[in-house]
PDB file of N, CA and C in Angstrom:
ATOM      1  N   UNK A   1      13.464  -4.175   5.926  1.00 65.00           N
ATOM      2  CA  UNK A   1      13.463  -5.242   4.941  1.00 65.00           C
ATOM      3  C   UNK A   1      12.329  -4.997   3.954  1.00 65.00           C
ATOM      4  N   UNK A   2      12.595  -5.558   2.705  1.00 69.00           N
ATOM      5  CA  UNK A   2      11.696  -5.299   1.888  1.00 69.00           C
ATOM      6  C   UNK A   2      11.779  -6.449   0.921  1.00 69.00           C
ATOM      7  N   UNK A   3      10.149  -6.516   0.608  1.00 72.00           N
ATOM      8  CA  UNK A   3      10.339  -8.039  -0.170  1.00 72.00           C
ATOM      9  C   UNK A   3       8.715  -7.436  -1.451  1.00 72.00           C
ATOM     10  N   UNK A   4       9.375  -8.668  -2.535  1.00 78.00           N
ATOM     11  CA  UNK A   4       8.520  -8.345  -3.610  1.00 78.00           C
ATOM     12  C   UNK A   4       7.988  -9.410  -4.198  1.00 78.00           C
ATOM     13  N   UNK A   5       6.652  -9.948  -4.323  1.00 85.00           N
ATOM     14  CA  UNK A   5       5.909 -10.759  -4.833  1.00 85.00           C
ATOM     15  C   UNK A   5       5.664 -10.412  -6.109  1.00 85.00           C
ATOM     16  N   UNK A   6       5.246 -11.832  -6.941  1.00 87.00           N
ATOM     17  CA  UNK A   6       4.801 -11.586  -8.571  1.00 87.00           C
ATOM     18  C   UNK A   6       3.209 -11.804  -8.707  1.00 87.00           C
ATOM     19  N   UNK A   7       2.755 -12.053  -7.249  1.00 91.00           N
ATOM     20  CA  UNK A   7       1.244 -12.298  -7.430  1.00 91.00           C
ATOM     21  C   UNK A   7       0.334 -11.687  -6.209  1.00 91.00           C
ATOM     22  N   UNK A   8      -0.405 -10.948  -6.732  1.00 91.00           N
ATOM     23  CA  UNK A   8      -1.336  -9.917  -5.940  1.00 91.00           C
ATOM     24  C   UNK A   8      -2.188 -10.410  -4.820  1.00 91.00           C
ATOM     25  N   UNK A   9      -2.128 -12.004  -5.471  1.00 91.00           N
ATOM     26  CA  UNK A   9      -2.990 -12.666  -4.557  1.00 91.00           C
ATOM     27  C   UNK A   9      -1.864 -12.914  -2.669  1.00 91.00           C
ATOM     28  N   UNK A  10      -0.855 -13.097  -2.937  1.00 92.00           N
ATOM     29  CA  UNK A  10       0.263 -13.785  -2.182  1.00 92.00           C
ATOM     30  C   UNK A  10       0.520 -12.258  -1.204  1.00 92.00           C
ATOM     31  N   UNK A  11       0.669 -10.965  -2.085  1.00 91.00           N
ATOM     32  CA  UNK A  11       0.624  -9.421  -1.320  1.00 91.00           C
ATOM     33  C   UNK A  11      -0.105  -9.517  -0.070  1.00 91.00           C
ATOM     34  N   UNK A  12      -1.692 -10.054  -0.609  1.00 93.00           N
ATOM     35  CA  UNK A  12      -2.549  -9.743  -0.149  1.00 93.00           C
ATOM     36  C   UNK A  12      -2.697 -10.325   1.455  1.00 93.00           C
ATOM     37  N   UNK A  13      -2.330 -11.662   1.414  1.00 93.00           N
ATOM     38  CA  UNK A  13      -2.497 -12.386   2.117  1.00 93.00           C
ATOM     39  C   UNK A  13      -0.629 -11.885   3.184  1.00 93.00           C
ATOM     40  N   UNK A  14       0.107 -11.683   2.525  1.00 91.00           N
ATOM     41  CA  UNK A  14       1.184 -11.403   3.164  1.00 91.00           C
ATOM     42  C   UNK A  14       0.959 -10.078   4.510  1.00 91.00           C
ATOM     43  N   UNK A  15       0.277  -9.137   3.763  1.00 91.00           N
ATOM     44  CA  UNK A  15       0.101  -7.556   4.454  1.00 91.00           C
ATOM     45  C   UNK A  15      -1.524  -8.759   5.596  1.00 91.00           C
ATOM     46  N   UNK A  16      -2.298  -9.386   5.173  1.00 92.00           N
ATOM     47  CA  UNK A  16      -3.279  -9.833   6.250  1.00 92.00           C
ATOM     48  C   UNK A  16      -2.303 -10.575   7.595  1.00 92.00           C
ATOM     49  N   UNK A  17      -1.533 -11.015   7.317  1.00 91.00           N
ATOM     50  CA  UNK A  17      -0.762 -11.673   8.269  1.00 91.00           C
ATOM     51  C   UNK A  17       0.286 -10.252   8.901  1.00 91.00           C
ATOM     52  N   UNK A  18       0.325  -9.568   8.611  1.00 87.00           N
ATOM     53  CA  UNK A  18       1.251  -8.436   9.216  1.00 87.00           C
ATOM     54  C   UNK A  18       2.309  -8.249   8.992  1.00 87.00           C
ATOM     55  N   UNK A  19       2.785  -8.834   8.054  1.00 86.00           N
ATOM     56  CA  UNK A  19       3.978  -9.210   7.181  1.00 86.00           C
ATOM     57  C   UNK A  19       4.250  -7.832   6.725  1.00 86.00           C
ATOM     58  N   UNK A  20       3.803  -6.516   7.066  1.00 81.00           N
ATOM     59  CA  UNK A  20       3.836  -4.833   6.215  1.00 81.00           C
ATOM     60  C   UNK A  20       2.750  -4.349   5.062  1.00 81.00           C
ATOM     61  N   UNK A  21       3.494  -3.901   4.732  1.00 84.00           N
ATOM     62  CA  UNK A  21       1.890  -2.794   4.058  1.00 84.00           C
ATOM     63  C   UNK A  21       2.085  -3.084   2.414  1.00 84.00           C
ATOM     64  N   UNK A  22       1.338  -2.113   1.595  1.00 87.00           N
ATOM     65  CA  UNK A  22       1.700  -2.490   0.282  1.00 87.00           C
ATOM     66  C   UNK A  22       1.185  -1.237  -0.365  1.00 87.00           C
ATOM     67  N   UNK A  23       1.183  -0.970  -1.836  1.00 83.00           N
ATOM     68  CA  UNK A  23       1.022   0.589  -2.389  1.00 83.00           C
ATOM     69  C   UNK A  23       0.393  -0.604  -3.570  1.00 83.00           C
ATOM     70  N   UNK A  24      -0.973  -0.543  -3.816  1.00 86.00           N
ATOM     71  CA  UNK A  24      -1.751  -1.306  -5.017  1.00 86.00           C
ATOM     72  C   UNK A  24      -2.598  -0.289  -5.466  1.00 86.00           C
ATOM     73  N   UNK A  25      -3.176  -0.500  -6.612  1.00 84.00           N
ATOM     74  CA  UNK A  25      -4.027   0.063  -7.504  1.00 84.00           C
ATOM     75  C   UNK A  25      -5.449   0.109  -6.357  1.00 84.00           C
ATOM     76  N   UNK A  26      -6.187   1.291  -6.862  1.00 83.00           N
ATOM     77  CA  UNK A  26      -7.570   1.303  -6.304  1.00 83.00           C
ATOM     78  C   UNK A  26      -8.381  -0.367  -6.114  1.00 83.00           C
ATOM     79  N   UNK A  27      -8.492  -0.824  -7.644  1.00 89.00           N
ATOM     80  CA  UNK A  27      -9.353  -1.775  -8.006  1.00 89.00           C
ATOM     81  C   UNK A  27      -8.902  -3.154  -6.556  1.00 89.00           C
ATOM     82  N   UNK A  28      -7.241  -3.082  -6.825  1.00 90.00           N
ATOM     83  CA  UNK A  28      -6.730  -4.317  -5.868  1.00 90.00           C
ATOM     84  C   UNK A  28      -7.460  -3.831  -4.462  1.00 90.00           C
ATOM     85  N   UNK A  29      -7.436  -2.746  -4.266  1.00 89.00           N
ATOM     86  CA  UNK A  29      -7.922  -2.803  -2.824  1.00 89.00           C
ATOM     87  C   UNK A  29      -9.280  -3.049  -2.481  1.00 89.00           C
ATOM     88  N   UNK A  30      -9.872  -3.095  -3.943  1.00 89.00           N
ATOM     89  CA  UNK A  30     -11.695  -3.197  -3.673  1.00 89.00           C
ATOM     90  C   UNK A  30     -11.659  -4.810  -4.070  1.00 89.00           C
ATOM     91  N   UNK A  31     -10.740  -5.564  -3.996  1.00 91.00           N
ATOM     92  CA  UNK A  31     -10.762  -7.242  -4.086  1.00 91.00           C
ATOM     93  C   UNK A  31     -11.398  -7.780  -3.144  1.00 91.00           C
ATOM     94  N   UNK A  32     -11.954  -8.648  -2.906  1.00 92.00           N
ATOM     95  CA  UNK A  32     -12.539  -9.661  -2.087  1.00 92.00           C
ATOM     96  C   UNK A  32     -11.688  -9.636  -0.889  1.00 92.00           C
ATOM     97  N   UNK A  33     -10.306 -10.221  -1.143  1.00 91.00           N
ATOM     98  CA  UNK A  33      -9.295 -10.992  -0.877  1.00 91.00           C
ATOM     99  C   UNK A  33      -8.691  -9.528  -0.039  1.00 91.00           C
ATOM    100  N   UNK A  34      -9.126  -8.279  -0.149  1.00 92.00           N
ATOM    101  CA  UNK A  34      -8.408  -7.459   0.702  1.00 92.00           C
ATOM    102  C   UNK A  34      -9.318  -6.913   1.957  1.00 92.00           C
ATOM    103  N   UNK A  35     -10.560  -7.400   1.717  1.00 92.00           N
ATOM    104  CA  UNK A  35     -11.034  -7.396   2.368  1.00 92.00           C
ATOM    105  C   UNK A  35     -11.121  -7.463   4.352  1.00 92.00           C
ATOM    106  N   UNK A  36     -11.054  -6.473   4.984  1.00 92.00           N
ATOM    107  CA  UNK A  36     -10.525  -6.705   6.637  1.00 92.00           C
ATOM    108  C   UNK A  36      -9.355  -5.808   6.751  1.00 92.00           C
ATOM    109  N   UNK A  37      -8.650  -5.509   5.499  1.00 91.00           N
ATOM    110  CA  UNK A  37      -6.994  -4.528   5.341  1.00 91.00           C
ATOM    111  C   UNK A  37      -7.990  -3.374   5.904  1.00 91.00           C
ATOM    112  N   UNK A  38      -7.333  -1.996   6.282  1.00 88.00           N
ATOM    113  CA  UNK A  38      -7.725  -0.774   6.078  1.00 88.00           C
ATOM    114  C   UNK A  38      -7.032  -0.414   5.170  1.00 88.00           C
ATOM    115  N   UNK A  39      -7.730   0.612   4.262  1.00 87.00           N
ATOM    116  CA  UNK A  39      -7.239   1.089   3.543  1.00 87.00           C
ATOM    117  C   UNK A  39      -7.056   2.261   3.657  1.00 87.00           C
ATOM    118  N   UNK A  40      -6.065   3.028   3.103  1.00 82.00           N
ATOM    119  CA  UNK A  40      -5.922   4.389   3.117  1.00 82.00           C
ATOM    120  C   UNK A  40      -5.656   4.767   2.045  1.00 82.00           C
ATOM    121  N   UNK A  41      -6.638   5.964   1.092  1.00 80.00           N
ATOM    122  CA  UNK A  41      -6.690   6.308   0.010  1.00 80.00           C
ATOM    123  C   UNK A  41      -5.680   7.441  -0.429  1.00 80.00           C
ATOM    124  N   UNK A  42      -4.885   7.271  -1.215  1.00 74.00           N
ATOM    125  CA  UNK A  42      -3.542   8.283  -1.349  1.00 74.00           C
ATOM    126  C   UNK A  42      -4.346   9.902  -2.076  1.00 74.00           C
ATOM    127  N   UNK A  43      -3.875  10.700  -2.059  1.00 72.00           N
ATOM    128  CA  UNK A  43      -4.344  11.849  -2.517  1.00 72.00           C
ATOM    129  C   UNK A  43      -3.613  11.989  -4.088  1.00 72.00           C
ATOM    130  N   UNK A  44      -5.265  12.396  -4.633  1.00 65.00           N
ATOM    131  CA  UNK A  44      -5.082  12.373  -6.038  1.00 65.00           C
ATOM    132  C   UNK A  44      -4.161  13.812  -6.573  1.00 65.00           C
ATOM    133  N   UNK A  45      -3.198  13.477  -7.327  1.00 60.00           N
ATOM    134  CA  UNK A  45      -2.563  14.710  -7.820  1.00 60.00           C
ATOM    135  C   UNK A  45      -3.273  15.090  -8.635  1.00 60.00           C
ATOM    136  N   UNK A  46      -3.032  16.374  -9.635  1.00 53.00           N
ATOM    137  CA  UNK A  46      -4.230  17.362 -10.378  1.00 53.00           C
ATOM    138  C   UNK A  46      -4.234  16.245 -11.186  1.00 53.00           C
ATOM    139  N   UNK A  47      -3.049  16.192 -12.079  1.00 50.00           N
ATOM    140  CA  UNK A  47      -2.868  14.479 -13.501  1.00 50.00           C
ATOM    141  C   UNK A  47      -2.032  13.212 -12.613  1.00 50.00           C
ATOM    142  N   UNK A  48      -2.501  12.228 -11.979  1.00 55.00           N
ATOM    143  CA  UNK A  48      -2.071  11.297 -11.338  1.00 55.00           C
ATOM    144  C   UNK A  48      -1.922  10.558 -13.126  1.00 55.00           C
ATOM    145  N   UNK A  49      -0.804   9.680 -12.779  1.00 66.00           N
ATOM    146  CA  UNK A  49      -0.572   8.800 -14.113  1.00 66.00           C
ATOM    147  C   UNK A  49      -0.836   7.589 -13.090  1.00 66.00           C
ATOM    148  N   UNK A  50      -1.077   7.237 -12.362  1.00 62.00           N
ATOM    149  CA  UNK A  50      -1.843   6.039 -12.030  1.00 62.00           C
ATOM    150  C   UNK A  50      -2.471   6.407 -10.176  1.00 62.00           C
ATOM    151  N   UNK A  51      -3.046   5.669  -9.957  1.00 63.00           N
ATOM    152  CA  UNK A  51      -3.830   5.921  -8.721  1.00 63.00           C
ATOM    153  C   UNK A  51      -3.318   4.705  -7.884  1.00 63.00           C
ATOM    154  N   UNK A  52      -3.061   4.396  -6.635  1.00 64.00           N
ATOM    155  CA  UNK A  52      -2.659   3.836  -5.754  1.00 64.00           C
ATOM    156  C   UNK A  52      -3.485   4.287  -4.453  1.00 64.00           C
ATOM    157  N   UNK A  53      -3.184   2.611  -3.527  1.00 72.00           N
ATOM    158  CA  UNK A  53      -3.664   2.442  -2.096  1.00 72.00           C
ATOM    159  C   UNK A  53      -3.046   2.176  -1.278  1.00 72.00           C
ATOM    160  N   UNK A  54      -2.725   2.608   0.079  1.00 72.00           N
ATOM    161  CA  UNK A  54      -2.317   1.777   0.731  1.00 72.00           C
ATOM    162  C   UNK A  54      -2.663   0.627   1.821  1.00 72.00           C
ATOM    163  N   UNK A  55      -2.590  -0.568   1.460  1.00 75.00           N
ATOM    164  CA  UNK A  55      -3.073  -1.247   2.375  1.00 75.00           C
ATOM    165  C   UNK A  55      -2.978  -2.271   3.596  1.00 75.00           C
ATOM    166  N   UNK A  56      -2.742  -2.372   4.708  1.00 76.00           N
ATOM    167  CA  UNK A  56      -2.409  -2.829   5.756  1.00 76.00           C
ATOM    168  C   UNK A  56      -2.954  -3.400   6.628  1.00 76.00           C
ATOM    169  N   UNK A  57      -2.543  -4.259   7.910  1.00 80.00           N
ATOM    170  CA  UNK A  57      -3.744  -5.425   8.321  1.00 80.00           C
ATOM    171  C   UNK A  57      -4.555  -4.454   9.541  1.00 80.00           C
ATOM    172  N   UNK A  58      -5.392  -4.683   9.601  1.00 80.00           N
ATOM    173  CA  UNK A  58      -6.689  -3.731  10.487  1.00 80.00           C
ATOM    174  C   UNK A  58      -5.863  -3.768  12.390  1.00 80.00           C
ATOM    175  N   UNK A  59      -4.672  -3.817  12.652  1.00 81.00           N
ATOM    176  CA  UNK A  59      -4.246  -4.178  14.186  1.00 81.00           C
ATOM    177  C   UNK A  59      -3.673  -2.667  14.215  1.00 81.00           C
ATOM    178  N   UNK A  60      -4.005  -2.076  15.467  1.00 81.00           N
ATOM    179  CA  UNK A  60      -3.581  -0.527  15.992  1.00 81.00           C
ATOM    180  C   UNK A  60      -2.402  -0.143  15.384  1.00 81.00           C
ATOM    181  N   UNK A  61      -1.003  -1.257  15.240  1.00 79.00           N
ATOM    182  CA  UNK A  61      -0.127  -0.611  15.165  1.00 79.00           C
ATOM    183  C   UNK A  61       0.137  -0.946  13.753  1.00 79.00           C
ATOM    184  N   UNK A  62      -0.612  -1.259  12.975  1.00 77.00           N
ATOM    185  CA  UNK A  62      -0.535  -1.402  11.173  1.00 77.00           C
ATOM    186  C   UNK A  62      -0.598  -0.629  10.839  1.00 77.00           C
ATOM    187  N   UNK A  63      -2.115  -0.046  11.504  1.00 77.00           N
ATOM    188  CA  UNK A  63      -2.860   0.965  10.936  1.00 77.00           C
ATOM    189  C   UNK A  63      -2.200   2.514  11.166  1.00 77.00           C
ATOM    190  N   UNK A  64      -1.376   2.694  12.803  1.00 80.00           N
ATOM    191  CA  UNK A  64      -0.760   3.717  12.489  1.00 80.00           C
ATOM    192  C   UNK A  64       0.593   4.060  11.693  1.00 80.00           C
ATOM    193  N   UNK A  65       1.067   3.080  11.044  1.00 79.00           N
ATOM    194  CA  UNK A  65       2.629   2.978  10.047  1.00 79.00           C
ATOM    195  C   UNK A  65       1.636   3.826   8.881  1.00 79.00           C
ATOM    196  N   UNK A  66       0.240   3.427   8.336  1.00 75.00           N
ATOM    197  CA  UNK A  66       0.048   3.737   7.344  1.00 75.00           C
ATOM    198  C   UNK A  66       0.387   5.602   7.059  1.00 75.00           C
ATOM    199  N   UNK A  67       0.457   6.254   7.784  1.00 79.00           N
ATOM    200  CA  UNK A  67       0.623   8.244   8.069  1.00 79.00           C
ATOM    201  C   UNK A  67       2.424   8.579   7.729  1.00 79.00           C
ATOM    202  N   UNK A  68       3.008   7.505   8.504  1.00 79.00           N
ATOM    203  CA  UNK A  68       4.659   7.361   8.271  1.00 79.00           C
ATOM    204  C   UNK A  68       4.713   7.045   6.629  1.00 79.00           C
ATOM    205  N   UNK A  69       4.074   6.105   6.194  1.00 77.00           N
ATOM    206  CA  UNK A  69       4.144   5.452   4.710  1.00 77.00           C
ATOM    207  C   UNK A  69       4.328   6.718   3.637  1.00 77.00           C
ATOM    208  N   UNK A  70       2.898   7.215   4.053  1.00 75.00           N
ATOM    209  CA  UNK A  70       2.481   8.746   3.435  1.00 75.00           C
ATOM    210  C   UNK A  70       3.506   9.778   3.662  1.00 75.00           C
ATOM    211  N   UNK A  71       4.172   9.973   4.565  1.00 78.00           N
ATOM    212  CA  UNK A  71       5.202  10.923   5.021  1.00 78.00           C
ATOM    213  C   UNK A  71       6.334  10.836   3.861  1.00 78.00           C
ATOM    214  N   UNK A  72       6.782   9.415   4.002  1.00 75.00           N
ATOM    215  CA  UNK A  72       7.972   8.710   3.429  1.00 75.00           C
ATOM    216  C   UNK A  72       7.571   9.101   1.674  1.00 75.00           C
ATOM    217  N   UNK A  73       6.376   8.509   1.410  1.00 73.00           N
ATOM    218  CA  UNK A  73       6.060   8.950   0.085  1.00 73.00           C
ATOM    219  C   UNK A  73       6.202  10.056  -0.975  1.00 73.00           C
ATOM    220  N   UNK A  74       5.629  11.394   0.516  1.00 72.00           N
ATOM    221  CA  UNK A  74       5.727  12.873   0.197  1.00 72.00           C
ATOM    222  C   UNK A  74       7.243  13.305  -0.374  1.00 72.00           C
ATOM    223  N   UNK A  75       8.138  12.596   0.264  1.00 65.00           N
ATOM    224  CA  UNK A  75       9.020  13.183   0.767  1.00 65.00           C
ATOM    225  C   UNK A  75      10.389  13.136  -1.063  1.00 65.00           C
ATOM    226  N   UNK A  76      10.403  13.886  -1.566  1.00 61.00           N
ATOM    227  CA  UNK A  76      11.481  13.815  -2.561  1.00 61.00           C
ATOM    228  C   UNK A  76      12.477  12.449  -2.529  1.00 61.00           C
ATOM    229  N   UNK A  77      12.579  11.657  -4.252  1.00 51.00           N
ATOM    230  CA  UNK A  77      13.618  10.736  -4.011  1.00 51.00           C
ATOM    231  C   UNK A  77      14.732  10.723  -4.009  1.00 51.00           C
ATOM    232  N   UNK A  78      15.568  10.109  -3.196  1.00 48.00           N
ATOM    233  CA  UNK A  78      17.189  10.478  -3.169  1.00 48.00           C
ATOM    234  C   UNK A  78      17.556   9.929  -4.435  1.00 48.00           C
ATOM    235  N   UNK A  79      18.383  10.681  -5.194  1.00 45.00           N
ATOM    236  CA  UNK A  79      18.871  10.844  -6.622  1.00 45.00           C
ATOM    237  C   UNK A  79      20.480  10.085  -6.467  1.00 45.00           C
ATOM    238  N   UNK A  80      20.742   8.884  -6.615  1.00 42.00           N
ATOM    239  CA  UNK A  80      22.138   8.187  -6.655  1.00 42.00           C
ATOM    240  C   UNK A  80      22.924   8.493  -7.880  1.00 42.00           C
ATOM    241  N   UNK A  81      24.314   8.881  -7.044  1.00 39.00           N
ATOM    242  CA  UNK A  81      25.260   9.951  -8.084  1.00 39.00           C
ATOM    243  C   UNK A  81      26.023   8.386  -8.469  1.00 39.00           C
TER     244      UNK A  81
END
């Protein structure tokens, strides 16, 4: 399942409750309000056109989805014919 908020603040608090993870800008993850998430810093491409985080609630099994996230990320997008 996948769900989409219009306010960063509501993300934030959604991924603290365990509600799943999220892909935000650097700055969002250095918020107050994300404060307690772990974060995991995505690897910068040579020209990144924007920079992203991923962030998730600090419980064993949050924290290990975040490596799958990255996997899923790497991985080429399926192109719909």
């Amino acid at each position: 399942m996948r769900c989409t908020v219009n306010d960063i603040h509501t993300l934030l608090d959604l991924v603290h409750r365990g509600l799943g993870v999220a892909l935000v800008p650097r700055q969002i993850s250095a918020k107050p309000q994300a404060e307690g998430l772990a974060v995991l810093r995505l690897p910068d491409a040579t020209t990144p056109r924007w920079q992203v985080s991923a962030v998730t609630g600090s419980s064993d099994h949050a924290v290990a989805l975040a490596p799958r996230l990255l996997e899923l990320l790497d991985r080429p997008a399926a192109v719909a014919a």
